[in-house]
CSV table of C-alpha atoms in Angstrom, one decimal:
chain,number,residue,atom,x,y,z
A,1,MET,CA,0.0,0.0,0.0
A,2,PRO,CA,1.4,3.4,-0.9
A,3,GLY,CA,3.1,5.1,2.1
A,4,LYS,CA,3.3,1.9,4.1
A,5,ALA,CA,6.6,1.4,5.8
A,6,GLN,CA,8.5,-1.9,5.1
A,7,PRO,CA,7.9,-4.4,7.9
A,8,ARG,CA,10.8,-5.2,10.2
A,9,GLY,CA,12.3,-8.6,10.8
A,10,VAL,CA,12.4,-11.9,8.9
A,11,LEU,CA,9.4,-13.0,6.9
A,12,LEU,CA,7.8,-16.0,8.6
A,13,THR,CA,4.4,-17.5,9.0
A,14,TRP,CA,3.0,-17.4,12.5
A,15,PHE,CA,-0.1,-19.5,13.3
A,16,GLY,CA,-0.4,-20.0,9.5
A,17,MET,CA,-0.6,-16.2,8.9
A,18,PRO,CA,1.7,-14.9,6.2
A,19,GLY,CA,2.9,-11.3,6.3
A,20,LEU,CA,3.7,-11.0,10.0
A,21,TYR,CA,7.3,-10.7,11.1
A,22,ALA,CA,8.8,-12.8,13.8
A,23,GLY,CA,11.6,-11.6,16.1
A,24,ALA,CA,14.6,-13.7,17.3
A,25,ALA,CA,12.5,-15.2,20.0
A,26,TYR,CA,9.9,-16.6,17.7
A,27,ASN,CA,8.6,-20.0,18.9
A,28,ARG,CA,11.0,-20.4,21.7
A,29,ARG,CA,9.2,-22.2,24.6
A,30,MET,CA,10.4,-22.1,28.1
A,31,GLY,CA,7.4,-23.8,29.7
A,32,THR,CA,7.0,-21.5,32.7
A,33,GLN,CA,3.5,-20.7,34.0
A,34,SER,CA,4.1,-17.0,34.1
A,35,ARG,CA,4.9,-16.7,30.4
A,36,TRP,CA,2.3,-15.2,28.2
A,37,ASP,CA,0.8,-17.3,25.4
A,38,GLY,CA,1.6,-14.6,22.8
A,39,LEU,CA,3.3,-11.2,22.4
A,40,ILE,CA,3.1,-8.8,19.5
A,41,LEU,CA,5.9,-6.2,19.1
A,42,GLY,CA,5.9,-3.0,17.1
A,43,PRO,CA,2.3,-2.4,15.9
A,44,THR,CA,0.5,0.9,16.2
A,45,LEU,CA,-2.2,0.3,18.7
A,46,ALA,CA,-5.6,2.0,18.4
A,47,THR,CA,-6.7,1.0,21.9
A,48,LEU,CA,-9.9,3.2,22.2
A,49,ASP,CA,-9.2,3.0,25.9
A,50,ALA,CA,-10.6,6.5,26.7
A,51,ASP,CA,-13.9,8.4,26.1
A,52,ALA,CA,-12.4,10.2,23.1
A,53,GLY,CA,-9.6,9.7,20.6
A,54,TYR,CA,-8.1,6.5,19.1
A,55,GLY,CA,-5.8,6.0,22.1
A,56,LEU,CA,-2.8,5.5,19.7
A,57,VAL,CA,0.4,3.9,21.0
A,58,GLU,CA,3.2,4.0,18.5
A,59,ASP,CA,5.7,1.1,18.5
A,60,GLY,CA,3.4,-0.8,20.9
A,61,ALA,CA,3.2,-4.2,22.4
A,62,MET,CA,0.4,-6.5,23.3
A,63,GLY,CA,0.6,-9.7,25.3
A,64,TRP,CA,-2.0,-12.2,26.3
A,65,LYS,CA,-2.5,-15.3,28.3
A,66,ASP,CA,-5.5,-17.7,28.5
A,67,GLY,CA,-7.5,-15.6,26.0
A,68,VAL,CA,-7.1,-12.3,28.1
A,69,LEU,CA,-4.9,-9.4,27.4
A,70,ALA,CA,-2.1,-9.2,30.0
A,71,TYR,CA,-0.2,-6.2,28.6
A,72,VAL,CA,-1.2,-3.3,26.3
A,73,GLY,CA,1.2,-0.4,25.9
A,74,SER,CA,4.6,0.8,24.6
A,75,ARG,CA,7.2,-1.8,23.7
A,76,ASP,CA,9.7,0.2,25.8
A,77,ASP,CA,7.6,-0.3,28.9
A,78,LEU,CA,7.4,-4.1,28.7
A,79,PRO,CA,8.3,-5.8,32.0
A,80,GLY,CA,11.5,-7.7,31.9
A,81,ASP,CA,13.5,-9.3,29.1
A,82,VAL,CA,11.4,-9.7,25.9
A,83,ASP,CA,12.8,-13.1,25.1
A,84,GLY,CA,11.4,-14.5,28.3
A,85,LEU,CA,7.9,-13.0,28.2
A,86,ALA,CA,5.9,-15.3,25.9
A,87,ASP,CA,5.8,-18.5,24.2
A,88,GLU,CA,5.1,-16.9,20.8
A,89,ILE,CA,6.7,-13.5,19.8
A,90,ILE,CA,6.1,-11.7,16.6
A,91,GLU,CA,7.1,-8.3,15.3
A,92,THR,CA,4.9,-6.3,12.9
A,93,ASP,CA,4.3,-2.7,11.9
A,94,ALA,CA,0.5,-3.4,11.3
A,95,LEU,CA,-2.3,-1.3,12.8
A,96,ALA,CA,-3.9,-3.2,15.7
A,97,THR,CA,-7.4,-2.4,16.8
A,98,PRO,CA,-10.0,-4.2,19.0
A,99,GLY,CA,-11.8,-7.0,17.3
A,100,LEU,CA,-15.0,-5.8,15.4
A,101,VAL,CA,-18.4,-6.6,17.0
A,102,ASP,CA,-21.3,-7.1,14.6
A,103,CYS,CA,-24.2,-6.4,16.9
A,104,HIS,CA,-27.2,-6.7,14.4
A,105,THR,CA,-27.3,-9.5,11.8
A,106,HIS,CA,-29.8,-11.9,10.2
A,107,VAL,CA,-27.0,-13.9,8.8
A,108,VAL,CA,-28.8,-17.3,9.2
A,109,PHE,CA,-31.1,-17.8,6.2
A,110,ALA,CA,-31.6,-20.0,3.2
A,111,GLY,CA,-31.6,-19.0,-0.4
A,112,ASP,CA,-31.3,-15.3,-1.5
A,113,ARG,CA,-33.4,-12.6,-3.0
A,114,ALA,CA,-31.1,-11.4,-5.7
A,115,ALA,CA,-34.0,-11.8,-8.3
A,116,GLU,CA,-36.1,-9.3,-6.2
A,117,PHE,CA,-33.2,-6.9,-6.2
A,118,GLU,CA,-33.2,-7.0,-10.0
A,119,LEU,CA,-37.0,-6.7,-10.2
A,120,ARG,CA,-37.0,-3.6,-7.9
A,121,LEU,CA,-34.4,-1.9,-10.2
A,122,GLN,CA,-36.7,-2.8,-13.2
A,123,GLY,CA,-39.5,-0.8,-11.4
A,124,ALA,CA,-41.5,-3.5,-9.6
A,125,SER,CA,-43.1,-2.4,-6.3
A,126,TYR,CA,-42.8,-4.2,-3.0
A,127,GLU,CA,-46.5,-5.2,-3.3
A,128,GLN,CA,-46.0,-6.6,-6.8
A,129,ILE,CA,-43.0,-8.6,-5.6
A,130,ALA,CA,-44.9,-9.9,-2.6
A,131,ARG,CA,-47.9,-10.9,-4.8
A,132,ALA,CA,-45.5,-12.9,-6.9
A,133,GLY,CA,-44.3,-14.9,-3.9
A,134,GLY,CA,-41.3,-12.7,-3.0
A,135,GLY,CA,-40.5,-10.6,0.1
A,136,ILE,CA,-39.7,-11.8,3.5
A,137,LEU,CA,-42.1,-14.8,3.3
A,138,SER,CA,-40.0,-16.2,0.4
A,139,THR,CA,-37.1,-16.4,2.9
A,140,VAL,CA,-39.5,-17.9,5.5
A,141,ARG,CA,-40.4,-20.6,3.0
A,142,ALA,CA,-36.8,-21.4,2.2
A,143,VAL,CA,-35.8,-21.6,5.9
A,144,ARG,CA,-38.8,-23.8,6.7
A,145,GLU,CA,-37.9,-26.2,3.9
A,146,ALA,CA,-34.2,-26.4,4.6
A,147,GLY,CA,-32.9,-28.9,7.1
A,148,GLU,CA,-30.7,-27.8,10.0
A,149,ASP,CA,-27.5,-29.1,8.4
A,150,GLU,CA,-28.4,-27.3,5.1
A,151,LEU,CA,-29.2,-24.1,6.9
A,152,LEU,CA,-25.8,-24.3,8.6
A,153,ARG,CA,-24.1,-25.0,5.3
A,154,GLN,CA,-25.6,-22.0,3.6
A,155,SER,CA,-24.9,-19.7,6.5
A,156,GLU,CA,-21.2,-20.6,7.0
A,157,PRO,CA,-19.8,-18.7,4.1
A,158,ARG,CA,-21.5,-15.5,5.2
A,159,VAL,CA,-20.0,-15.8,8.7
A,160,ALA,CA,-16.6,-16.6,7.3
A,161,ALA,CA,-16.7,-13.4,5.1
A,162,LEU,CA,-17.5,-11.3,8.2
A,163,LEU,CA,-14.7,-12.8,10.2
A,164,ARG,CA,-12.2,-12.3,7.3
A,165,ASP,CA,-12.9,-8.6,7.5
A,166,GLY,CA,-12.3,-8.3,11.3
A,167,VAL,CA,-15.4,-9.5,13.1
A,168,THR,CA,-14.7,-11.4,16.4
A,169,THR,CA,-18.1,-11.3,18.0
A,170,LEU,CA,-21.4,-11.7,16.2
A,171,GLU,CA,-25.1,-11.3,17.0
A,172,ILE,CA,-27.5,-13.5,15.0
A,173,LYS,CA,-31.3,-13.2,15.0
A,174,SER,CA,-34.0,-15.7,14.3
A,175,GLY,CA,-37.1,-14.4,12.6
A,176,TYR,CA,-37.4,-16.4,9.3
A,177,GLY,CA,-38.9,-19.4,10.8
A,178,LEU,CA,-42.0,-17.8,12.4
A,179,ASP,CA,-43.1,-21.1,13.9
A,180,PHE,CA,-41.6,-23.0,16.8
A,181,ASP,CA,-39.6,-25.5,14.7
A,182,GLY,CA,-38.3,-22.9,12.3
A,183,GLU,CA,-37.3,-20.4,15.1
A,184,ARG,CA,-35.7,-23.3,17.0
A,185,LYS,CA,-33.8,-24.4,14.0
A,186,MET,CA,-32.4,-20.9,13.3
A,187,LEU,CA,-31.3,-20.5,16.9
A,188,ARG,CA,-29.6,-23.9,17.0
A,189,VAL,CA,-27.7,-23.0,13.8
A,190,ALA,CA,-26.6,-19.7,15.4
A,191,ARG,CA,-25.1,-21.6,18.3
A,192,ALA,CA,-23.5,-24.1,15.9
A,193,LEU,CA,-21.9,-21.2,14.0
A,194,GLY,CA,-20.3,-20.0,17.1
A,195,GLU,CA,-18.9,-23.4,17.8
A,196,ARG,CA,-17.8,-23.9,14.2
A,197,PHE,CA,-15.8,-20.6,14.1
A,198,GLY,CA,-14.7,-20.3,17.7
A,199,ILE,CA,-16.3,-17.0,18.4
A,200,GLU,CA,-19.1,-15.8,20.7
A,201,VAL,CA,-22.4,-15.6,19.0
A,202,ARG,CA,-25.2,-13.9,20.8
A,203,ALA,CA,-28.5,-15.4,19.7
A,204,THR,CA,-31.6,-13.1,19.5
A,205,TYR,CA,-35.2,-14.3,19.4
A,206,LEU,CA,-37.0,-12.3,16.7
A,207,ALA,CA,-40.2,-14.3,16.2
A,208,ALA,CA,-42.0,-10.9,16.1
A,209,HIS,CA,-40.4,-10.1,12.8
A,210,ALA,CA,-43.3,-10.7,10.4
A,211,LEU,CA,-46.7,-12.3,10.3
A,212,PRO,CA,-46.6,-15.9,8.9
A,213,PRO,CA,-49.4,-16.9,6.5
A,214,GLU,CA,-51.0,-19.3,9.0
A,215,PHE,CA,-51.7,-16.2,11.2
A,216,ALA,CA,-52.9,-13.9,8.4
A,217,ASN,CA,-55.0,-11.0,9.9
A,218,ASP,CA,-54.3,-12.3,13.4
A,219,ALA,CA,-51.3,-10.5,14.7
A,220,ASP,CA,-52.4,-10.8,18.3
A,221,GLY,CA,-52.8,-14.5,18.0
A,222,TYR,CA,-49.4,-14.8,16.5
A,223,ILE,CA,-47.8,-12.8,19.4
A,224,ASP,CA,-49.6,-15.2,21.8
A,225,ALA,CA,-48.0,-18.1,20.0
A,226,ALA,CA,-44.5,-16.5,19.9
A,227,ILE,CA,-44.7,-15.7,23.5
A,228,GLY,CA,-45.5,-19.3,24.3
A,229,TRP,CA,-42.5,-20.6,22.4
A,230,LEU,CA,-40.1,-18.3,24.2
A,231,PRO,CA,-39.8,-20.2,27.5
A,232,ARG,CA,-39.1,-23.5,25.8
A,233,LEU,CA,-36.4,-22.0,23.6
A,234,HIS,CA,-34.9,-20.2,26.6
A,235,ALA,CA,-34.9,-23.4,28.6
A,236,GLU,CA,-32.8,-25.0,25.8
A,237,GLY,CA,-30.2,-22.3,26.2
A,238,LEU,CA,-30.9,-20.9,22.7
A,239,VAL,CA,-31.9,-17.3,23.6
A,240,ASP,CA,-29.6,-14.4,24.8
A,241,ALA,CA,-32.0,-11.5,24.0
A,242,VAL,CA,-35.4,-10.8,22.5
A,243,ASP,CA,-36.2,-8.4,19.6
A,244,ALA,CA,-39.2,-7.3,17.6
A,245,PHE,CA,-40.0,-5.2,14.5
A,246,CYS,CA,-42.2,-2.4,15.8
A,247,GLU,CA,-43.6,-0.7,12.7
A,248,GLY,CA,-46.8,-0.2,10.8
A,249,ILE,CA,-46.0,-3.1,8.6
A,250,GLY,CA,-44.7,-5.1,11.5
A,251,PHE,CA,-46.1,-5.2,15.1
A,252,SER,CA,-47.7,-2.5,17.1
A,253,PRO,CA,-46.2,-0.9,20.2
A,254,ALA,CA,-48.8,-2.8,22.3
A,255,GLN,CA,-47.9,-6.1,20.8
A,256,THR,CA,-44.2,-5.4,21.2
A,257,ARG,CA,-44.8,-4.5,24.8
A,258,ARG,CA,-46.3,-7.9,25.4
A,259,MET,CA,-43.3,-9.7,23.9
A,260,PHE,CA,-40.9,-7.6,26.0
A,261,GLU,CA,-42.9,-8.3,29.2
A,262,ALA,CA,-42.5,-12.0,28.4
A,263,ALA,CA,-38.8,-11.5,28.0
A,264,ARG,CA,-38.5,-9.6,31.2
A,265,ALA,CA,-40.3,-12.3,33.1
A,266,LEU,CA,-37.5,-14.7,32.0
A,267,GLY,CA,-34.8,-12.2,32.8
A,268,LEU,CA,-33.8,-11.7,29.1
A,269,PRO,CA,-32.7,-8.3,27.8
A,270,VAL,CA,-34.5,-6.7,24.9
A,271,LYS,CA,-33.6,-4.8,21.8
A,272,LEU,CA,-35.9,-3.4,19.0
A,273,HIS,CA,-36.1,-2.7,15.3
A,274,ALA,CA,-37.4,0.8,16.1
A,275,ASP,CA,-38.7,3.8,14.1
A,276,GLN,CA,-37.2,2.8,10.8
A,277,LEU,CA,-40.1,3.8,8.6
A,278,SER,CA,-42.2,6.0,11.0
A,279,ASP,CA,-42.1,7.2,14.6
A,280,LEU,CA,-44.2,4.8,16.7
A,281,GLY,CA,-42.2,5.6,19.8
A,282,GLY,CA,-40.3,2.4,19.4
A,283,ALA,CA,-36.9,3.8,20.7
A,284,ALA,CA,-38.6,5.1,23.9
A,285,LEU,CA,-40.5,1.8,24.3
A,286,ALA,CA,-37.2,-0.2,24.1
A,287,ALA,CA,-35.6,2.3,26.5
A,288,GLY,CA,-38.5,1.9,28.9
A,289,PHE,CA,-37.5,-1.8,29.3
A,290,ASP,CA,-33.9,-0.8,29.8
A,291,GLY,CA,-33.3,-2.2,26.3
A,292,LEU,CA,-29.8,-2.9,25.1
A,293,SER,CA,-30.4,-1.1,21.9
A,294,ALA,CA,-32.8,0.6,19.5
A,295,ASP,CA,-31.9,-0.2,15.9
A,296,HIS,CA,-32.4,1.7,12.7
A,297,ILE,CA,-34.1,4.7,14.4
A,298,GLU,CA,-34.3,7.0,11.3
A,299,TYR,CA,-37.6,8.5,12.6
A,300,THR,CA,-36.8,8.6,16.3
A,301,SER,CA,-37.9,11.9,18.0
A,302,GLU,CA,-36.0,13.9,20.5
A,303,ASP,CA,-38.1,12.4,23.3
A,304,GLY,CA,-37.0,8.9,22.1
A,305,VAL,CA,-33.4,10.0,22.2
A,306,ARG,CA,-33.8,11.4,25.7
A,307,ALA,CA,-35.3,8.1,26.8
A,308,MET,CA,-32.4,6.2,25.3
A,309,ALA,CA,-29.9,8.4,27.1
A,310,ALA,CA,-31.7,8.0,30.4
A,311,HIS,CA,-31.7,4.3,30.2
A,312,GLY,CA,-28.3,3.6,28.6
A,313,THR,CA,-29.8,2.2,25.4
A,314,VAL,CA,-27.4,2.1,22.5
A,315,ALA,CA,-28.4,3.5,19.1
A,316,VAL,CA,-27.5,0.9,16.4
A,317,LEU,CA,-27.1,2.5,13.0
A,318,LEU,CA,-27.6,0.3,10.0
A,319,PRO,CA,-26.3,2.0,6.9
A,320,GLY,CA,-26.5,-1.1,4.7
A,321,ALA,CA,-30.3,-1.1,4.7
A,322,PHE,CA,-30.3,2.7,4.3
A,323,HIS,CA,-28.0,2.3,1.2
A,324,VAL,CA,-29.9,-0.6,-0.4
A,325,LEU,CA,-33.3,1.0,0.1
A,326,ARG,CA,-32.0,4.3,-1.1
A,327,GLU,CA,-33.5,6.0,2.0
A,328,THR,CA,-33.2,9.7,2.6
A,329,ARG,CA,-34.3,10.1,6.2
A,330,LEU,CA,-31.2,10.2,8.4
A,331,PRO,CA,-31.1,9.0,12.0
A,332,PRO,CA,-31.1,11.9,14.5
A,333,LEU,CA,-27.3,12.0,14.7
A,334,ASP,CA,-27.0,15.5,16.2
A,335,LEU,CA,-29.5,14.7,18.9
A,336,LEU,CA,-27.7,11.4,19.7
A,337,ARG,CA,-24.4,13.3,20.0
A,338,GLU,CA,-26.0,16.1,22.1
A,339,HIS,CA,-27.5,13.6,24.6
A,340,HIS,CA,-24.4,11.4,24.6
A,341,VAL,CA,-26.2,8.3,23.4
A,342,PRO,CA,-23.6,5.7,22.3
A,343,MET,CA,-23.8,4.9,18.5
A,344,ALA,CA,-23.0,1.5,17.2
A,345,VAL,CA,-22.6,0.4,13.6
A,346,ALA,CA,-23.7,-3.1,12.3
A,347,THR,CA,-24.1,-4.8,8.9
A,348,ASP,CA,-27.8,-5.9,9.3
A,349,CYS,CA,-26.7,-8.6,7.0
A,350,ASN,CA,-30.0,-10.1,5.6
A,351,PRO,CA,-31.2,-11.4,2.2
A,352,GLY,CA,-33.7,-8.6,1.5
A,353,THR,CA,-32.5,-5.1,2.4
A,354,SER,CA,-28.8,-5.4,3.5
A,355,PRO,CA,-26.9,-8.2,1.8
A,356,LEU,CA,-23.7,-6.8,3.4
A,357,LEU,CA,-20.9,-9.1,4.2
A,358,SER,CA,-18.3,-6.6,5.7
A,359,LEU,CA,-18.7,-4.7,8.9
A,360,ARG,CA,-15.8,-2.5,7.8
A,361,GLN,CA,-17.8,-1.6,4.7
A,362,ALA,CA,-20.7,-0.7,7.0
A,363,MET,CA,-18.3,1.6,8.8
A,364,GLN,CA,-17.5,3.3,5.5
A,365,LEU,CA,-21.2,3.6,4.6
A,366,ALA,CA,-21.8,5.1,8.0
A,367,CYS,CA,-19.2,7.7,7.4
A,368,THR,CA,-20.5,8.4,3.8
A,369,HIS,CA,-24.3,8.4,4.4
A,370,PHE,CA,-24.5,9.4,8.1
A,371,ARG,CA,-21.4,11.6,8.3
A,372,LEU,CA,-19.9,9.7,11.2
A,373,THR,CA,-16.2,10.4,11.7
A,374,PRO,CA,-13.9,7.5,11.3
A,375,GLU,CA,-13.4,7.5,15.0
A,376,GLU,CA,-17.1,7.3,15.7
A,377,ALA,CA,-17.4,4.5,13.1
A,378,LEU,CA,-14.6,2.5,14.7
A,379,ARG,CA,-16.0,3.0,18.2
A,380,GLY,CA,-19.4,2.0,16.7
A,381,ALA,CA,-18.1,-1.3,15.5
A,382,THR,CA,-16.1,-2.1,18.7
A,383,VAL,CA,-16.8,-0.7,22.2
A,384,ASN,CA,-20.3,0.6,21.5
A,385,ALA,CA,-21.3,-2.5,19.6
A,386,ALA,CA,-20.2,-4.6,22.5
A,387,LYS,CA,-22.4,-2.4,24.8
A,388,ALA,CA,-25.3,-3.1,22.4
A,389,LEU,CA,-24.9,-6.8,23.2
A,390,GLY,CA,-24.5,-6.3,27.0
A,391,LEU,CA,-20.8,-7.3,26.7
A,392,HIS,CA,-18.2,-5.3,28.8
A,393,ASP,CA,-15.2,-7.5,28.4
A,394,ARG,CA,-14.3,-6.5,24.8
A,395,GLY,CA,-14.2,-3.6,22.4
A,396,VAL,CA,-11.1,-1.9,23.7
A,397,LEU,CA,-7.4,-2.9,24.0
A,398,ARG,CA,-6.7,-3.0,27.7
A,399,ALA,CA,-5.2,-5.4,30.1
A,400,GLY,CA,-7.9,-7.6,31.6
A,401,MET,CA,-10.1,-7.5,28.5
A,402,ARG,CA,-10.6,-10.4,26.0
A,403,ALA,CA,-7.7,-10.8,23.6
A,404,ASP,CA,-10.0,-10.0,20.6
A,405,PHE,CA,-8.0,-7.9,18.1
A,406,VAL,CA,-7.3,-7.4,14.4
A,407,LEU,CA,-4.0,-6.6,12.7
A,408,TRP,CA,-4.6,-4.4,9.7
A,409,ASN,CA,-2.5,-3.6,6.7
A,410,ALA,CA,-3.0,0.1,7.4
A,411,VAL,CA,-1.0,3.0,8.9
A,412,ARG,CA,-3.7,5.0,10.5
A,413,PRO,CA,-7.2,4.1,11.8
A,414,ALA,CA,-9.1,6.3,9.3
A,415,GLU,CA,-8.0,3.9,6.5
A,416,LEU,CA,-10.5,1.3,7.8
A,417,CYS,CA,-13.3,3.7,6.7
A,418,TYR,CA,-11.4,5.2,3.7
A,419,TRP,CA,-10.9,2.1,1.6
A,420,LEU,CA,-13.9,0.8,-0.3
A,421,GLY,CA,-13.5,-3.0,-0.2
A,422,GLY,CA,-10.3,-4.9,-0.4
A,423,GLY,CA,-8.8,-7.2,2.2
A,424,LEU,CA,-7.1,-5.1,4.9
A,425,ALA,CA,-7.0,-7.6,7.7
A,426,GLN,CA,-3.7,-9.4,8.1
A,427,GLY,CA,-4.9,-11.5,11.1
A,428,VAL,CA,-8.1,-11.7,13.2
A,429,PHE,CA,-7.9,-13.0,16.7
A,430,ALA,CA,-10.6,-14.1,19.2
A,431,GLY,CA,-9.5,-14.9,22.7
A,432,GLY,CA,-5.9,-14.9,21.5
A,433,ARG,CA,-6.5,-17.5,18.8
A,434,ARG,CA,-6.3,-16.7,15.2
A,435,ILE,CA,-9.7,-17.2,13.5
A,436,ALA,CA,-9.0,-15.6,10.1
């Protein structure tokens, strides 16, 4: 890349990762308990370990043991002789950031809706596409027809793509089954994906996503059924949070409230697809339940923003859907900043409105469409995204936090939002283990 300094050291492959540079102590093992599992020397660290700024450390060092960061700081301040500090030592001039956290995805689904994308560009309306058997219910049919192994097989490449571009923690929603068996199948696949890739997957129950055909014109009856399925799925360990689509074409605030009350009775946190197409007070509703996040929020009012601020509810911005749908109504960004509401950024990866397989690209879209600064976008995909999942052990580079980090082929953090596409990640680590 133009302007990139030549790396130091001797070119080796470490944990199967070409392009990182090992020092003289590479792979020397002393077997003492106090030694770290790994130590990286020389990167520029963007720690984000403050309320503002990147927290840059030039010629930095980062060590970890048992999946937890043991040291983050200057190479010069390392304790003791470098050769005796860790089992694995590498040297690199990469940019290191916290691992990215994709806090809003629908990445488990079957089939795709590329044909609908083409039809929309040819002038077909959503109603025409729905009458022809398309729309969300086409994905519901595909998910219901797919076996669990097939659904896992189709979802794996999407997760792999997200990881390759820096994701180390992932949220996955149900919502394309819309019956007990289908929702259970999706949640089981979400759990299996976490095991398959060695990352933490937070599974969100989104049965209140759309009305299935067997409950046509009976939204209240469907909410009754979805509430009834929740305790059974929670008892199987498949649910970490509960979501709903509160919108005129989705579910009413009253129906959403009933779903959230059922979640609260089980001790489950909530989040909400809120105020995407109109202001039904969804953000304030989610905040009233101490919701983890309110997502989309293009039409959220100042009262909704104030409620989010009062209850610590994160604003999750989804520029992929904004981009694909060619929306023009921006989220209330100035109000979010004025009231100090944390802003997260996510892919919203789904087959209909955001077929986006890169959280870094979502960061770029957030800068372009929403005018986030690169720092806001990076915080939005790390520390604030972790908050949106109720996770407080990741999102910054600090001793005691999870060893989730990415080494990038970049000089400065703004490049992560500057480049359109391309593979910038040299290595992606979750719990100190290379995953991509």
